[in-house]
XYZ file of C-alpha atoms in Angstrom:
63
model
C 8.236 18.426 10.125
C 5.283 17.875 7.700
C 2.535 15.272 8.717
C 3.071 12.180 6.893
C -0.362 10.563 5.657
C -1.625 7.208 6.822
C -2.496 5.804 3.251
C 1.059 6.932 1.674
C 2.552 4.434 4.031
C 0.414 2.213 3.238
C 1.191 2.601 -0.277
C 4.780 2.662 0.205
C 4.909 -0.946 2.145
C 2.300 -1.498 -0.750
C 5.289 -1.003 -3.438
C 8.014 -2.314 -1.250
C 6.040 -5.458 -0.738
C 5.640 -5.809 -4.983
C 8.946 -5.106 -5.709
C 10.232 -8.242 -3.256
C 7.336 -10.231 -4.585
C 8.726 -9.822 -8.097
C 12.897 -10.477 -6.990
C 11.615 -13.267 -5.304
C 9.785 -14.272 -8.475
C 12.441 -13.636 -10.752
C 15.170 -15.731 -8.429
C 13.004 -19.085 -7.908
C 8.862 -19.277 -8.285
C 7.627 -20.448 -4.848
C 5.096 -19.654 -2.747
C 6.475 -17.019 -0.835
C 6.911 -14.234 -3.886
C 3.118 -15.064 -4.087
C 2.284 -14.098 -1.092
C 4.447 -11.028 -1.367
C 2.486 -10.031 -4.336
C -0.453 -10.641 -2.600
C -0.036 -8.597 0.404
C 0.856 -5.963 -1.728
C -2.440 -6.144 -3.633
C -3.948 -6.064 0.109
C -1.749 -3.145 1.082
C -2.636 -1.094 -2.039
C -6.652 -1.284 -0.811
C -6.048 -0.552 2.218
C -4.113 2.454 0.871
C -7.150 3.752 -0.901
C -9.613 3.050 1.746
C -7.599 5.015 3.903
C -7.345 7.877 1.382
C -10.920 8.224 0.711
C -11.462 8.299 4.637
C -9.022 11.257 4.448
C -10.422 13.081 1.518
C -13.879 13.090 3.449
C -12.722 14.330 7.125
C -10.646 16.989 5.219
C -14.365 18.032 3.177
C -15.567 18.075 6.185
C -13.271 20.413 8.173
C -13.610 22.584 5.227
C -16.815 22.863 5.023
């Protein structure tokens, strides 16, 4: 089974989280699709902090 990277889960609760931030958007504005957006934004950071810690332990190894 192949490793699974941290920051592609992090981008895949990233998208998950956008896509119920915009249903819940689309059904009713309130405060909650907001949020969902929101944490999405958050998620998709983390994503690419997480990423560019990777990319620099792996030029590391390799070097």
């Amino acid at each position: 089974m192949s490793k699974i990277e941290t920051w592609m889960l992090w981008l895949f609760s990233a998208i998950c989280f956008l896509l119920a931030g915009i249903i819940r958007l689309k059904s009713e504005v309130d405060f909650t699709g907001i949020m969902f957006i929101i944490l999405a934004v958050s998620y998709i950071f983390l994503s690419v902090a997480n990423y560019k810690k990777d990319k620099k332990t792996n030029e590391k190894k390799s070097q």
